Amino acid sequence: MKVAIASDHGAVELRKEVMKVMDELGIEYEDFGCDGSCSVDYPDYAIPVAEKVANGEFDRGILLCGTGIGMSIAANKVSGIRCALVHDLFSAKATREHNDSNILAMGGRIMGPGLGAEIARVWLTTEFEGGRHERRVGKITDYEKKSLS
């Protein structure tokens, strides 16, 4: 698995913790996040990462900002992206098993780095169940294709 990760200024510390988890799991990743605490615009990070996932350059993405809300909204504008905003372990697992989410969004001002790291671990190690969920995700994909034509 290859993961693209980025954060704005609101989640630099959380990004560092999530990268440690990927190092521990032996997951290949590339960091597209901002370097410091100076204010930046989250779409400048969310959209390029989402495009890289959508075009198959990366298998999944992780986007982090103050709340995770802005990153998730921006990422979900890119065709083919199913970005899930997650703040708990159950949702991290469910969004992979049931929704085949390909981008995880979290908020560095919403949770501590320990919880964020555990959420990332669960999300990264959970597989899509398929089955009835495949049909449901397919309906989203079909609608997306139809709306683009």
JSON list of C-alpha atoms in Angstrom, two decimals:
[
{"chain": "A", "resi": 1, "resn": "MET", "atom": "CA", "xyz": [0.00, 0.00, 0.00]},
{"chain": "A", "resi": 2, "resn": "LYS", "atom": "CA", "xyz": [1.17, 3.51, -0.84]},
{"chain": "A", "resi": 3, "resn": "VAL", "atom": "CA", "xyz": [-0.32, 6.46, 1.07]},
{"chain": "A", "resi": 4, "resn": "ALA", "atom": "CA", "xyz": [-0.27, 10.21, 0.40]},
{"chain": "A", "resi": 5, "resn": "ILE", "atom": "CA", "xyz": [-0.47, 12.28, 3.60]},
{"chain": "A", "resi": 6, "resn": "ALA", "atom": "CA", "xyz": [-0.83, 16.01, 4.15]},
{"chain": "A", "resi": 7, "resn": "SER", "atom": "CA", "xyz": [-1.87, 18.49, 6.78]},
{"chain": "A", "resi": 8, "resn": "ASP", "atom": "CA", "xyz": [-2.34, 22.18, 7.07]},
{"chain": "A", "resi": 9, "resn": "HIS", "atom": "CA", "xyz": [-0.98, 24.19, 10.01]},
{"chain": "A", "resi": 10, "resn": "GLY", "atom": "CA", "xyz": [-3.73, 22.91, 12.31]},
{"chain": "A", "resi": 11, "resn": "ALA", "atom": "CA", "xyz": [-2.50, 19.32, 12.43]},
{"chain": "A", "resi": 12, "resn": "VAL", "atom": "CA", "xyz": [1.28, 19.21, 11.94]},
{"chain": "A", "resi": 13, "resn": "GLU", "atom": "CA", "xyz": [1.84, 17.26, 15.19]},
{"chain": "A", "resi": 14, "resn": "LEU", "atom": "CA", "xyz": [-0.91, 14.78, 14.38]},
{"chain": "A", "resi": 15, "resn": "ARG", "atom": "CA", "xyz": [0.64, 14.24, 10.93]},
{"chain": "A", "resi": 16, "resn": "LYS", "atom": "CA", "xyz": [3.97, 13.38, 12.55]},
{"chain": "A", "resi": 17, "resn": "GLU", "atom": "CA", "xyz": [2.29, 10.81, 14.81]},
{"chain": "A", "resi": 18, "resn": "VAL", "atom": "CA", "xyz": [0.42, 9.21, 11.91]},
{"chain": "A", "resi": 19, "resn": "MET", "atom": "CA", "xyz": [3.66, 8.95, 9.92]},
{"chain": "A", "resi": 20, "resn": "LYS", "atom": "CA", "xyz": [5.22, 7.10, 12.88]},
{"chain": "A", "resi": 21, "resn": "VAL", "atom": "CA", "xyz": [2.36, 4.59, 12.69]},
{"chain": "A", "resi": 22, "resn": "MET", "atom": "CA", "xyz": [2.97, 4.08, 8.97]},
{"chain": "A", "resi": 23, "resn": "ASP", "atom": "CA", "xyz": [6.68, 3.60, 9.68]},
{"chain": "A", "resi": 24, "resn": "GLU", "atom": "CA", "xyz": [5.82, 0.95, 12.30]},
{"chain": "A", "resi": 25, "resn": "LEU", "atom": "CA", "xyz": [3.47, -0.82, 9.88]},
{"chain": "A", "resi": 26, "resn": "GLY", "atom": "CA", "xyz": [5.99, -0.69, 7.04]},
{"chain": "A", "resi": 27, "resn": "ILE", "atom": "CA", "xyz": [3.62, 1.33, 4.86]},
{"chain": "A", "resi": 28, "resn": "GLU", "atom": "CA", "xyz": [5.14, 3.37, 2.06]},
{"chain": "A", "resi": 29, "resn": "TYR", "atom": "CA", "xyz": [4.01, 6.99, 2.14]},
{"chain": "A", "resi": 30, "resn": "GLU", "atom": "CA", "xyz": [4.82, 10.42, 0.82]},
{"chain": "A", "resi": 31, "resn": "ASP", "atom": "CA", "xyz": [4.38, 13.56, 2.91]},
{"chain": "A", "resi": 32, "resn": "PHE", "atom": "CA", "xyz": [2.78, 16.50, 1.11]},
{"chain": "A", "resi": 33, "resn": "GLY", "atom": "CA", "xyz": [2.04, 18.50, 4.26]},
{"chain": "A", "resi": 34, "resn": "CYS", "atom": "CA", "xyz": [3.04, 21.99, 5.25]},
{"chain": "A", "resi": 35, "resn": "ASP", "atom": "CA", "xyz": [6.26, 22.49, 7.16]},
{"chain": "A", "resi": 36, "resn": "GLY", "atom": "CA", "xyz": [5.34, 24.90, 9.89]},
{"chain": "A", "resi": 37, "resn": "SER", "atom": "CA", "xyz": [2.69, 26.64, 11.89]},
{"chain": "A", "resi": 38, "resn": "CYS", "atom": "CA", "xyz": [2.13, 29.54, 9.47]},
{"chain": "A", "resi": 39, "resn": "SER", "atom": "CA", "xyz": [-1.44, 29.66, 8.27]},
{"chain": "A", "resi": 40, "resn": "VAL", "atom": "CA", "xyz": [-2.03, 27.91, 4.94]},
{"chain": "A", "resi": 41, "resn": "ASP", "atom": "CA", "xyz": [-5.14, 27.06, 2.93]},
{"chain": "A", "resi": 42, "resn": "TYR", "atom": "CA", "xyz": [-6.31, 23.45, 3.37]},
{"chain": "A", "resi": 43, "resn": "PRO", "atom": "CA", "xyz": [-7.63, 23.06, -0.24]},
{"chain": "A", "resi": 44, "resn": "ASP", "atom": "CA", "xyz": [-4.03, 23.56, -1.45]},
{"chain": "A", "resi": 45, "resn": "TYR", "atom": "CA", "xyz": [-3.19, 20.29, 0.31]},
{"chain": "A", "resi": 46, "resn": "ALA", "atom": "CA", "xyz": [-6.45, 18.32, 0.13]},
{"chain": "A", "resi": 47, "resn": "ILE", "atom": "CA", "xyz": [-7.08, 18.59, -3.59]},
{"chain": "A", "resi": 48, "resn": "PRO", "atom": "CA", "xyz": [-3.62, 17.49, -4.81]},
{"chain": "A", "resi": 49, "resn": "VAL", "atom": "CA", "xyz": [-3.62, 14.50, -2.43]},
{"chain": "A", "resi": 50, "resn": "ALA", "atom": "CA", "xyz": [-7.15, 13.54, -3.51]},
{"chain": "A", "resi": 51, "resn": "GLU", "atom": "CA", "xyz": [-6.17, 13.80, -7.17]},
{"chain": "A", "resi": 52, "resn": "LYS", "atom": "CA", "xyz": [-3.15, 11.55, -6.57]},
{"chain": "A", "resi": 53, "resn": "VAL", "atom": "CA", "xyz": [-5.39, 8.92, -4.95]},
{"chain": "A", "resi": 54, "resn": "ALA", "atom": "CA", "xyz": [-8.09, 9.24, -7.62]},
{"chain": "A", "resi": 55, "resn": "ASN", "atom": "CA", "xyz": [-5.63, 8.79, -10.47]},
{"chain": "A", "resi": 56, "resn": "GLY", "atom": "CA", "xyz": [-4.08, 5.71, -8.85]},
{"chain": "A", "resi": 57, "resn": "GLU", "atom": "CA", "xyz": [-0.70, 7.22, -8.02]},
{"chain": "A", "resi": 58, "resn": "PHE", "atom": "CA", "xyz": [-1.44, 6.36, -4.37]},
{"chain": "A", "resi": 59, "resn": "ASP", "atom": "CA", "xyz": [-3.74, 3.68, -2.94]},
{"chain": "A", "resi": 60, "resn": "ARG", "atom": "CA", "xyz": [-5.03, 5.82, -0.08]},
{"chain": "A", "resi": 61, "resn": "GLY", "atom": "CA", "xyz": [-4.64, 9.24, 1.46]},
{"chain": "A", "resi": 62, "resn": "ILE", "atom": "CA", "xyz": [-4.71, 10.81, 4.90]},
{"chain": "A", "resi": 63, "resn": "LEU", "atom": "CA", "xyz": [-5.65, 14.48, 5.30]},
{"chain": "A", "resi": 64, "resn": "LEU", "atom": "CA", "xyz": [-5.41, 16.42, 8.54]},
{"chain": "A", "resi": 65, "resn": "CYS", "atom": "CA", "xyz": [-6.44, 19.93, 9.51]},
{"chain": "A", "resi": 66, "resn": "GLY", "atom": "CA", "xyz": [-7.79, 21.61, 12.63]},
{"chain": "A", "resi": 67, "resn": "THR", "atom": "CA", "xyz": [-11.16, 19.83, 12.51]},
{"chain": "A", "resi": 68, "resn": "GLY", "atom": "CA", "xyz": [-10.80, 17.56, 9.48]},
{"chain": "A", "resi": 69, "resn": "ILE", "atom": "CA", "xyz": [-13.95, 19.12, 8.06]},
{"chain": "A", "resi": 70, "resn": "GLY", "atom": "CA", "xyz": [-12.36, 21.39, 5.47]},
{"chain": "A", "resi": 71, "resn": "MET", "atom": "CA", "xyz": [-10.00, 18.70, 4.22]},
{"chain": "A", "resi": 72, "resn": "SER", "atom": "CA", "xyz": [-12.84, 16.19, 3.87]},
{"chain": "A", "resi": 73, "resn": "ILE", "atom": "CA", "xyz": [-15.09, 18.63, 2.02]},
{"chain": "A", "resi": 74, "resn": "ALA", "atom": "CA", "xyz": [-12.33, 19.59, -0.40]},
{"chain": "A", "resi": 75, "resn": "ALA", "atom": "CA", "xyz": [-11.19, 15.99, -1.00]},
{"chain": "A", "resi": 76, "resn": "ASN", "atom": "CA", "xyz": [-14.73, 14.79, -1.69]},
{"chain": "A", "resi": 77, "resn": "LYS", "atom": "CA", "xyz": [-15.01, 17.25, -4.58]},
{"chain": "A", "resi": 78, "resn": "VAL", "atom": "CA", "xyz": [-12.54, 15.08, -6.53]},
{"chain": "A", "resi": 79, "resn": "SER", "atom": "CA", "xyz": [-14.22, 12.36, -8.59]},
{"chain": "A", "resi": 80, "resn": "GLY", "atom": "CA", "xyz": [-13.53, 8.88, -7.24]},
{"chain": "A", "resi": 81, "resn": "ILE", "atom": "CA", "xyz": [-12.78, 9.96, -3.69]},
{"chain": "A", "resi": 82, "resn": "ARG", "atom": "CA", "xyz": [-14.58, 8.61, -0.66]},
{"chain": "A", "resi": 83, "resn": "CYS", "atom": "CA", "xyz": [-13.06, 10.65, 2.13]},
{"chain": "A", "resi": 84, "resn": "ALA", "atom": "CA", "xyz": [-14.32, 9.89, 5.63]},
{"chain": "A", "resi": 85, "resn": "LEU", "atom": "CA", "xyz": [-14.01, 12.32, 8.53]},
{"chain": "A", "resi": 86, "resn": "VAL", "atom": "CA", "xyz": [-13.32, 10.12, 11.57]},
{"chain": "A", "resi": 87, "resn": "HIS", "atom": "CA", "xyz": [-12.96, 10.87, 15.27]},
{"chain": "A", "resi": 88, "resn": "ASP", "atom": "CA", "xyz": [-13.32, 7.40, 16.82]},
{"chain": "A", "resi": 89, "resn": "LEU", "atom": "CA", "xyz": [-12.06, 3.83, 16.34]},
{"chain": "A", "resi": 90, "resn": "PHE", "atom": "CA", "xyz": [-15.43, 2.30, 15.45]},
{"chain": "A", "resi": 91, "resn": "SER", "atom": "CA", "xyz": [-15.95, 4.74, 12.58]},
{"chain": "A", "resi": 92, "resn": "ALA", "atom": "CA", "xyz": [-12.39, 4.19, 11.34]},
{"chain": "A", "resi": 93, "resn": "LYS", "atom": "CA", "xyz": [-13.06, 0.48, 11.03]},
{"chain": "A", "resi": 94, "resn": "ALA", "atom": "CA", "xyz": [-16.59, 0.83, 9.65]},
{"chain": "A", "resi": 95, "resn": "THR", "atom": "CA", "xyz": [-15.66, 3.31, 6.93]},
{"chain": "A", "resi": 96, "resn": "ARG", "atom": "CA", "xyz": [-13.10, 0.88, 5.55]},
{"chain": "A", "resi": 97, "resn": "GLU", "atom": "CA", "xyz": [-15.25, -2.25, 5.92]},
{"chain": "A", "resi": 98, "resn": "HIS", "atom": "CA", "xyz": [-18.50, -0.74, 4.66]},
{"chain": "A", "resi": 99, "resn": "ASN", "atom": "CA", "xyz": [-17.62, 2.32, 2.54]},
{"chain": "A", "resi": 100, "resn": "ASP", "atom": "CA", "xyz": [-14.19, 1.40, 1.14]},
{"chain": "A", "resi": 101, "resn": "SER", "atom": "CA", "xyz": [-13.05, 4.92, 2.04]},
{"chain": "A", "resi": 102, "resn": "ASN", "atom": "CA", "xyz": [-9.86, 5.81, 0.24]},
{"chain": "A", "resi": 103, "resn": "ILE", "atom": "CA", "xyz": [-9.01, 8.94, 2.22]},
{"chain": "A", "resi": 104, "resn": "LEU", "atom": "CA", "xyz": [-9.11, 9.43, 5.98]},
{"chain": "A", "resi": 105, "resn": "ALA", "atom": "CA", "xyz": [-9.62, 12.93, 7.40]},
{"chain": "A", "resi": 106, "resn": "MET", "atom": "CA", "xyz": [-9.02, 13.85, 11.04]},
{"chain": "A", "resi": 107, "resn": "GLY", "atom": "CA", "xyz": [-8.81, 17.00, 13.12]},
{"chain": "A", "resi": 108, "resn": "GLY", "atom": "CA", "xyz": [-5.69, 17.88, 15.07]},
{"chain": "A", "resi": 109, "resn": "ARG", "atom": "CA", "xyz": [-7.65, 20.27, 17.28]},
{"chain": "A", "resi": 110, "resn": "ILE", "atom": "CA", "xyz": [-10.39, 17.70, 17.92]},
{"chain": "A", "resi": 111, "resn": "MET", "atom": "CA", "xyz": [-8.30, 14.84, 19.29]},
{"chain": "A", "resi": 112, "resn": "GLY", "atom": "CA", "xyz": [-4.95, 14.13, 20.80]},
{"chain": "A", "resi": 113, "resn": "PRO", "atom": "CA", "xyz": [-2.15, 12.58, 18.78]},
{"chain": "A", "resi": 114, "resn": "GLY", "atom": "CA", "xyz": [-2.49, 9.23, 20.55]},
{"chain": "A", "resi": 115, "resn": "LEU", "atom": "CA", "xyz": [-6.09, 8.74, 19.50]},
{"chain": "A", "resi": 116, "resn": "GLY", "atom": "CA", "xyz": [-5.31, 10.03, 16.01]},
{"chain": "A", "resi": 117, "resn": "ALA", "atom": "CA", "xyz": [-2.50, 7.51, 15.67]},
{"chain": "A", "resi": 118, "resn": "GLU", "atom": "CA", "xyz": [-4.75, 4.65, 16.77]},
{"chain": "A", "resi": 119, "resn": "ILE", "atom": "CA", "xyz": [-7.51, 5.74, 14.37]},
{"chain": "A", "resi": 120, "resn": "ALA", "atom": "CA", "xyz": [-4.97, 5.78, 11.54]},
{"chain": "A", "resi": 121, "resn": "ARG", "atom": "CA", "xyz": [-3.69, 2.32, 12.54]},
{"chain": "A", "resi": 122, "resn": "VAL", "atom": "CA", "xyz": [-7.21, 0.86, 12.47]},
{"chain": "A", "resi": 123, "resn": "TRP", "atom": "CA", "xyz": [-8.09, 2.57, 9.18]},
{"chain": "A", "resi": 124, "resn": "LEU", "atom": "CA", "xyz": [-4.85, 1.48, 7.51]},
{"chain": "A", "resi": 125, "resn": "THR", "atom": "CA", "xyz": [-5.15, -2.16, 8.59]},
{"chain": "A", "resi": 126, "resn": "THR", "atom": "CA", "xyz": [-8.86, -2.71, 7.90]},
{"chain": "A", "resi": 127, "resn": "GLU", "atom": "CA", "xyz": [-9.94, -4.18, 4.57]},
{"chain": "A", "resi": 128, "resn": "PHE", "atom": "CA", "xyz": [-13.14, -3.55, 2.61]},
{"chain": "A", "resi": 129, "resn": "GLU", "atom": "CA", "xyz": [-15.69, -6.32, 3.24]},
{"chain": "A", "resi": 130, "resn": "GLY", "atom": "CA", "xyz": [-17.28, -6.18, -0.21]},
{"chain": "A", "resi": 131, "resn": "GLY", "atom": "CA", "xyz": [-20.53, -8.15, -0.47]},
{"chain": "A", "resi": 132, "resn": "ARG", "atom": "CA", "xyz": [-23.61, -6.02, 0.10]},
{"chain": "A", "resi": 133, "resn": "HIS", "atom": "CA", "xyz": [-21.32, -3.05, 0.68]},
{"chain": "A", "resi": 134, "resn": "GLU", "atom": "CA", "xyz": [-19.89, -3.41, -2.84]},
{"chain": "A", "resi": 135, "resn": "ARG", "atom": "CA", "xyz": [-23.36, -2.80, -4.27]},
{"chain": "A", "resi": 136, "resn": "ARG", "atom": "CA", "xyz": [-23.81, 0.33, -2.17]},
{"chain": "A", "resi": 137, "resn": "VAL", "atom": "CA", "xyz": [-20.42, 1.81, -3.01]},
{"chain": "A", "resi": 138, "resn": "GLY", "atom": "CA", "xyz": [-21.13, 0.95, -6.65]},
{"chain": "A", "resi": 139, "resn": "LYS", "atom": "CA", "xyz": [-24.28, 3.07, -6.56]},
{"chain": "A", "resi": 140, "resn": "ILE", "atom": "CA", "xyz": [-22.19, 6.05, -5.42]},
{"chain": "A", "resi": 141, "resn": "THR", "atom": "CA", "xyz": [-19.67, 5.43, -8.19]},
{"chain": "A", "resi": 142, "resn": "ASP", "atom": "CA", "xyz": [-22.43, 5.07, -10.79]},
{"chain": "A", "resi": 143, "resn": "TYR", "atom": "CA", "xyz": [-24.04, 8.35, -9.70]},
{"chain": "A", "resi": 144, "resn": "GLU", "atom": "CA", "xyz": [-20.69, 10.09, -9.80]},
{"chain": "A", "resi": 145, "resn": "LYS", "atom": "CA", "xyz": [-20.03, 8.89, -13.36]},
{"chain": "A", "resi": 146, "resn": "LYS", "atom": "CA", "xyz": [-23.55, 9.90, -14.46]},
{"chain": "A", "resi": 147, "resn": "SER", "atom": "CA", "xyz": [-23.26, 13.37, -12.95]},
{"chain": "A", "resi": 148, "resn": "LEU", "atom": "CA", "xyz": [-19.95, 13.99, -14.72]},
{"chain": "A", "resi": 149, "resn": "SER", "atom": "CA", "xyz": [-21.34, 13.23, -18.18]}
]
